[in-house]
CSV table of C-alpha atoms in Angstrom, one decimal:
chain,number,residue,atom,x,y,z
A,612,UNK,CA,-12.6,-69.0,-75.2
A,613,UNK,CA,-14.1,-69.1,-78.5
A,614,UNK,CA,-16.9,-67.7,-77.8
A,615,UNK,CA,-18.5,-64.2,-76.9
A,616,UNK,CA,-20.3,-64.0,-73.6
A,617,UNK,CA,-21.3,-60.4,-72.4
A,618,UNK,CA,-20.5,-59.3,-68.4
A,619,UNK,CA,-23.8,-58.7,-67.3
A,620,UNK,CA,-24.7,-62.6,-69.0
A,621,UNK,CA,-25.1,-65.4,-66.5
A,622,UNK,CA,-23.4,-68.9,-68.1
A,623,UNK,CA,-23.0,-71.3,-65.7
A,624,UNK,CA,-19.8,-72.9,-65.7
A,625,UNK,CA,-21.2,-76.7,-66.3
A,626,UNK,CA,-22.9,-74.8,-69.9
A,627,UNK,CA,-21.2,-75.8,-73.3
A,628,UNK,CA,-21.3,-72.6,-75.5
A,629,UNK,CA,-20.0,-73.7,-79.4
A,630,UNK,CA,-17.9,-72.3,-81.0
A,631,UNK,CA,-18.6,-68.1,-82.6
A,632,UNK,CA,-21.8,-68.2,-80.3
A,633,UNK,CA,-22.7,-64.7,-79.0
A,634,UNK,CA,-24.4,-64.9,-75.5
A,635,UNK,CA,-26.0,-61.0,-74.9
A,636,UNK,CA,-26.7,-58.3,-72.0
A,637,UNK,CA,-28.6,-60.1,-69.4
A,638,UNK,CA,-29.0,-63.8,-70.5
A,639,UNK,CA,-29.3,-66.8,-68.9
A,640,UNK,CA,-28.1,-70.2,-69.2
A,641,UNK,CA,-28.4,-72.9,-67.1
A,642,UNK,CA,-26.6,-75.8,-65.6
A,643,UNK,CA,-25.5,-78.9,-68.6
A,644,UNK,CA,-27.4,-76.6,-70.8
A,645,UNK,CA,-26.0,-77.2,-74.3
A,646,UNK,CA,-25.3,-75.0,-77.0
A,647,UNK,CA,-24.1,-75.8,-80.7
A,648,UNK,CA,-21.7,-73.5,-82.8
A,649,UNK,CA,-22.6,-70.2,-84.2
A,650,UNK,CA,-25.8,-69.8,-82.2
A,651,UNK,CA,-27.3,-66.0,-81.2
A,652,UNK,CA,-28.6,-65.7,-77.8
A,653,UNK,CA,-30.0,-62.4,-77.6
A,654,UNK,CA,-30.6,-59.8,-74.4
A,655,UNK,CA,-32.6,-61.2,-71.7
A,656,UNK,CA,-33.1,-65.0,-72.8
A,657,UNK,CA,-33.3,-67.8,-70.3
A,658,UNK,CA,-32.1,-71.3,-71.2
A,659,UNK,CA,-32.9,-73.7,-69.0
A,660,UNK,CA,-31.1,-76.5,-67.3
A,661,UNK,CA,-30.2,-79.5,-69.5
A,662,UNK,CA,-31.7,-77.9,-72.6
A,663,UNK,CA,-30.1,-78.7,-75.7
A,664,UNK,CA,-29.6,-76.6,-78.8
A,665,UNK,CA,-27.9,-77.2,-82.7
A,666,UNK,CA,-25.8,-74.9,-84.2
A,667,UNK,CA,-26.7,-71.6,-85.7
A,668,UNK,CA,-29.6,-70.9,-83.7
A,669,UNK,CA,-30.8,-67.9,-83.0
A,670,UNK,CA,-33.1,-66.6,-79.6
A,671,UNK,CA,-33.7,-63.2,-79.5
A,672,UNK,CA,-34.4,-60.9,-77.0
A,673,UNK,CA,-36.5,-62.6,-73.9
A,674,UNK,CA,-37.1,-65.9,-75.5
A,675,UNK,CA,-37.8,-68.4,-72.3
A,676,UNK,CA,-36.6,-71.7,-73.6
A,677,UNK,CA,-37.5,-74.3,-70.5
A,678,UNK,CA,-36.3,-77.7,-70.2
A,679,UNK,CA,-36.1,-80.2,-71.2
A,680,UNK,CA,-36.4,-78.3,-74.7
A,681,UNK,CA,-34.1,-79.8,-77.8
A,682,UNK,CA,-33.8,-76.8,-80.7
A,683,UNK,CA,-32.5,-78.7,-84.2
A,684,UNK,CA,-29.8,-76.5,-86.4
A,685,UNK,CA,-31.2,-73.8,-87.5
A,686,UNK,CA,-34.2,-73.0,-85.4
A,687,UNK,CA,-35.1,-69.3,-84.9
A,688,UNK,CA,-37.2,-68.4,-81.6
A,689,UNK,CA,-38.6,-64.6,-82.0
A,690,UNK,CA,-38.4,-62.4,-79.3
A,691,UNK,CA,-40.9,-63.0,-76.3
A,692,UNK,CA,-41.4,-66.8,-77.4
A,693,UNK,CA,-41.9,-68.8,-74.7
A,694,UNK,CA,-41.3,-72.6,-74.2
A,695,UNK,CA,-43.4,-74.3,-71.6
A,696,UNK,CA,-42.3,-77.4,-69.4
A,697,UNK,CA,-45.2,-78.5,-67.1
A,698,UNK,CA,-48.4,-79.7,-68.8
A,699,UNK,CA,-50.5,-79.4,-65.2
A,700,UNK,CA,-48.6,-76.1,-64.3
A,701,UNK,CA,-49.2,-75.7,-59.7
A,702,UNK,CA,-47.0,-73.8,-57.5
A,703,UNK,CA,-48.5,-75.8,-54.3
A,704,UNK,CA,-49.6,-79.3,-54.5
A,705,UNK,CA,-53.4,-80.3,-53.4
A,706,UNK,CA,-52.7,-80.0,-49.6
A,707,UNK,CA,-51.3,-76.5,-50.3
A,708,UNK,CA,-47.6,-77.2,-49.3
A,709,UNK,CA,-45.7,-75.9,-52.4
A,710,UNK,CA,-44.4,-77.6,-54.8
A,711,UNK,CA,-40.2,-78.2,-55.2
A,712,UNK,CA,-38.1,-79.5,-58.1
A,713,UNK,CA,-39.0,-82.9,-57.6
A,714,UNK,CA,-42.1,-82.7,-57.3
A,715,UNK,CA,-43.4,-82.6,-61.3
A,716,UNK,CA,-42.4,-84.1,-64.0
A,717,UNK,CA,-41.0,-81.6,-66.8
A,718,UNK,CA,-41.9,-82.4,-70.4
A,719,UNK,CA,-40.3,-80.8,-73.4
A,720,UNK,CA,-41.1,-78.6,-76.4
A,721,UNK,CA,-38.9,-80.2,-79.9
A,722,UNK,CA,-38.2,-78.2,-82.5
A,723,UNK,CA,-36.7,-79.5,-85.8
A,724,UNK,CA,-34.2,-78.2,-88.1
A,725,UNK,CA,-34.8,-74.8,-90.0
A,726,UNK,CA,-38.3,-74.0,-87.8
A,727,UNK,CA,-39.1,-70.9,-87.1
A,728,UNK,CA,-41.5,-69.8,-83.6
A,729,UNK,CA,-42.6,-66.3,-84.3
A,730,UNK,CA,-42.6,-63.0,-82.0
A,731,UNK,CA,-44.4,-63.8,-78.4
A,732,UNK,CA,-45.7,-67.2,-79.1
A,733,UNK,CA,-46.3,-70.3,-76.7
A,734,UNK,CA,-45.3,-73.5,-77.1
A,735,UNK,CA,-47.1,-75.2,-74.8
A,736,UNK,CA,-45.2,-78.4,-73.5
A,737,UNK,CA,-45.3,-81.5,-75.0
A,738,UNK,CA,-45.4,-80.6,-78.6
A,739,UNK,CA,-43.2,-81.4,-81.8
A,740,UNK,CA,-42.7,-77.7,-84.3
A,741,UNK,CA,-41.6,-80.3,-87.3
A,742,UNK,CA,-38.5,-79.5,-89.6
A,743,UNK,CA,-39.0,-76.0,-91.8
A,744,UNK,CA,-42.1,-75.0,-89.9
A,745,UNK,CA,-43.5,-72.0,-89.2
A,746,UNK,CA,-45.5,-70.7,-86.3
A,747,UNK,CA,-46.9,-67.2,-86.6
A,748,UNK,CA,-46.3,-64.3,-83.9
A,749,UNK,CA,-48.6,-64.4,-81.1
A,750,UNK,CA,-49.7,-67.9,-82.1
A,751,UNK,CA,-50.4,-70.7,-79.1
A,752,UNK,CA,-49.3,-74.0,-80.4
A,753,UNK,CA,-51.0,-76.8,-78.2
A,754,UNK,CA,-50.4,-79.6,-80.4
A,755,UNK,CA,-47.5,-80.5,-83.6
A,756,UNK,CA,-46.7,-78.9,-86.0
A,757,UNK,CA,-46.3,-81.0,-89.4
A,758,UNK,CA,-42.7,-80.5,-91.1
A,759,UNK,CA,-42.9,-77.2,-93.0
A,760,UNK,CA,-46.7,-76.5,-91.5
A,761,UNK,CA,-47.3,-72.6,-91.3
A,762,UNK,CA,-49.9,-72.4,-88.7
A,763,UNK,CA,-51.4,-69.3,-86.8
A,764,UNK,CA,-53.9,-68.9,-84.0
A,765,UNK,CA,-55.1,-69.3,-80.2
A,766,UNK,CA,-55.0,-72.7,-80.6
A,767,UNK,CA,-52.6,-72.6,-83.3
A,768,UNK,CA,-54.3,-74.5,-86.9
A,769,UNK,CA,-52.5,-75.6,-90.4
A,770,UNK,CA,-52.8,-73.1,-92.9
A,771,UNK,CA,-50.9,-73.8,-95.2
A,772,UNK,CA,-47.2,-74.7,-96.0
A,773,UNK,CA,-43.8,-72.7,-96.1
A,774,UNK,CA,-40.6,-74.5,-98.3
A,775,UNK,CA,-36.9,-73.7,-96.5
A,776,UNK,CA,-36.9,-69.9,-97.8
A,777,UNK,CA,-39.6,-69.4,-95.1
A,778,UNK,CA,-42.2,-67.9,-97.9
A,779,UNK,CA,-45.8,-69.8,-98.2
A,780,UNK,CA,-45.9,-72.2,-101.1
A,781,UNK,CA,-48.3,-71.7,-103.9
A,782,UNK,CA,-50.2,-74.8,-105.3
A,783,UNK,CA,-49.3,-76.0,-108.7
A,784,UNK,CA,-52.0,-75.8,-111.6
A,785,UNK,CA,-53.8,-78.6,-112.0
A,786,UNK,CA,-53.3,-79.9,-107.9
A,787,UNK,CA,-52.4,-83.1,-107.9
A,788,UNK,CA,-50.4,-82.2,-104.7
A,789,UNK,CA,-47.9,-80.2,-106.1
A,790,UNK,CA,-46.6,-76.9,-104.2
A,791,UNK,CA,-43.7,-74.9,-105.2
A,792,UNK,CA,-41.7,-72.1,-103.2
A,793,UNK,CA,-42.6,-68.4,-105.3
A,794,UNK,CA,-39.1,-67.6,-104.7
A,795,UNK,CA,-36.9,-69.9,-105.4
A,796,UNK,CA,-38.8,-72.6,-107.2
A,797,UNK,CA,-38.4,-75.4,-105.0
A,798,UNK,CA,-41.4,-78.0,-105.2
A,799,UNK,CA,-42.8,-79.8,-102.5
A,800,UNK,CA,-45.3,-83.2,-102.7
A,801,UNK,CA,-48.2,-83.0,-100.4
A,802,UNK,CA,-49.5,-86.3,-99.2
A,803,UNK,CA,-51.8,-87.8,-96.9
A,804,UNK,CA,-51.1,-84.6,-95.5
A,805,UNK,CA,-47.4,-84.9,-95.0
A,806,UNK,CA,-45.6,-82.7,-97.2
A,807,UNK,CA,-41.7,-83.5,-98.6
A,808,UNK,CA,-39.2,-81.9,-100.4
A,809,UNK,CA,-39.2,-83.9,-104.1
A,810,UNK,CA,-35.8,-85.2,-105.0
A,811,UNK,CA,-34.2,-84.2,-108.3
């Protein structure tokens, strides 16, 4: 095994764990869950059945990631963060007999490479966090999330952009779209409201 799980951790035996992944006190992963190499799966965190996750991913303590949730490379999930699954969440159905496994249809939460989901947010199923996001600590994200969009809030709103280090971008003089990344001078083009990394 090339891998670290803790004894008081709960991997079921169908679960791919990559290679130097750390699985901590208490955790949980599920049946055909998938995890790449290198990834941090802190005390207390649930990964549910089927989910898949990239390499070097990190969920702290009591992240709830729910299928059918896909994490890029990269993604950090803050403690408490929670991804939903059911869009029209019932425990009975309208007769009142209660509701089993197949009786919903799960929908997923996608987030792209390098994004980051802050302490105790919600993600709340089905919604994109784009590549380099950011979403704020106790934010509620209820719709996506451009690529590198910082966005904060109950519902969660744009406001601004954040380059790869993670820090908010500062407009260039003179506009014309330009944002750069105060520390390590990476620029970014902002159009139509989609912003890129500029080549070269």
């Amino acid at each position: 095994m090339n891998y670290r799980v803790q004894p008081t951790a709960q991997v079921d035996e169908t679960a791919e764990i990559g290679a130097g992944s750390s699985v901590w006190e208490l955790a949980q992963i599920r049946e055909n869950a998938r995890l790449g190499e290198g990834c941090v799966v802190g005390r207390g965190a649930y990964v549910g059945t089927g989910v898949r996750i990239g390499d070097n991913v990190k969920l702290q303590n009591y992240a709830l990631v729910y299928e059918p949730a896909e994490l890029g490379d990269g993604v950090f999930v803050g403690p408490a963060v929670v991804l939903t699954n059911d869009h029209n969440p019932r425990s009975v159905d309208p007769e009142g007999k209660q509701k089993r496994g197949g009786d919903w249809e799960a929908v997923g939460v996608k987030v792209a490479e390098g994004a980051s989901l802050g302490a105790r947010s919600v993600c709340v199923a089905p919604v994109r966090v784009g590549r380099w996001a950011m979403v704020a600590a106790g934010a509620v994200v209820t719709r996506d999330v451009p690529d590198f969009g910082l966005v904060v809030g109950v519902p969660a709103k744009r406001i601004g952009w954040v380059g790869r280090a993670g820090v908010r971008l500062v407009e260039r003089a003179g506009g014309e779209g330009l944002w750069e990344c105060p520390q390590t001078g990476a620029v970014y083009v902002e159009e139509d409201g989609v912003l890129s990394e500029r080549e070269g």
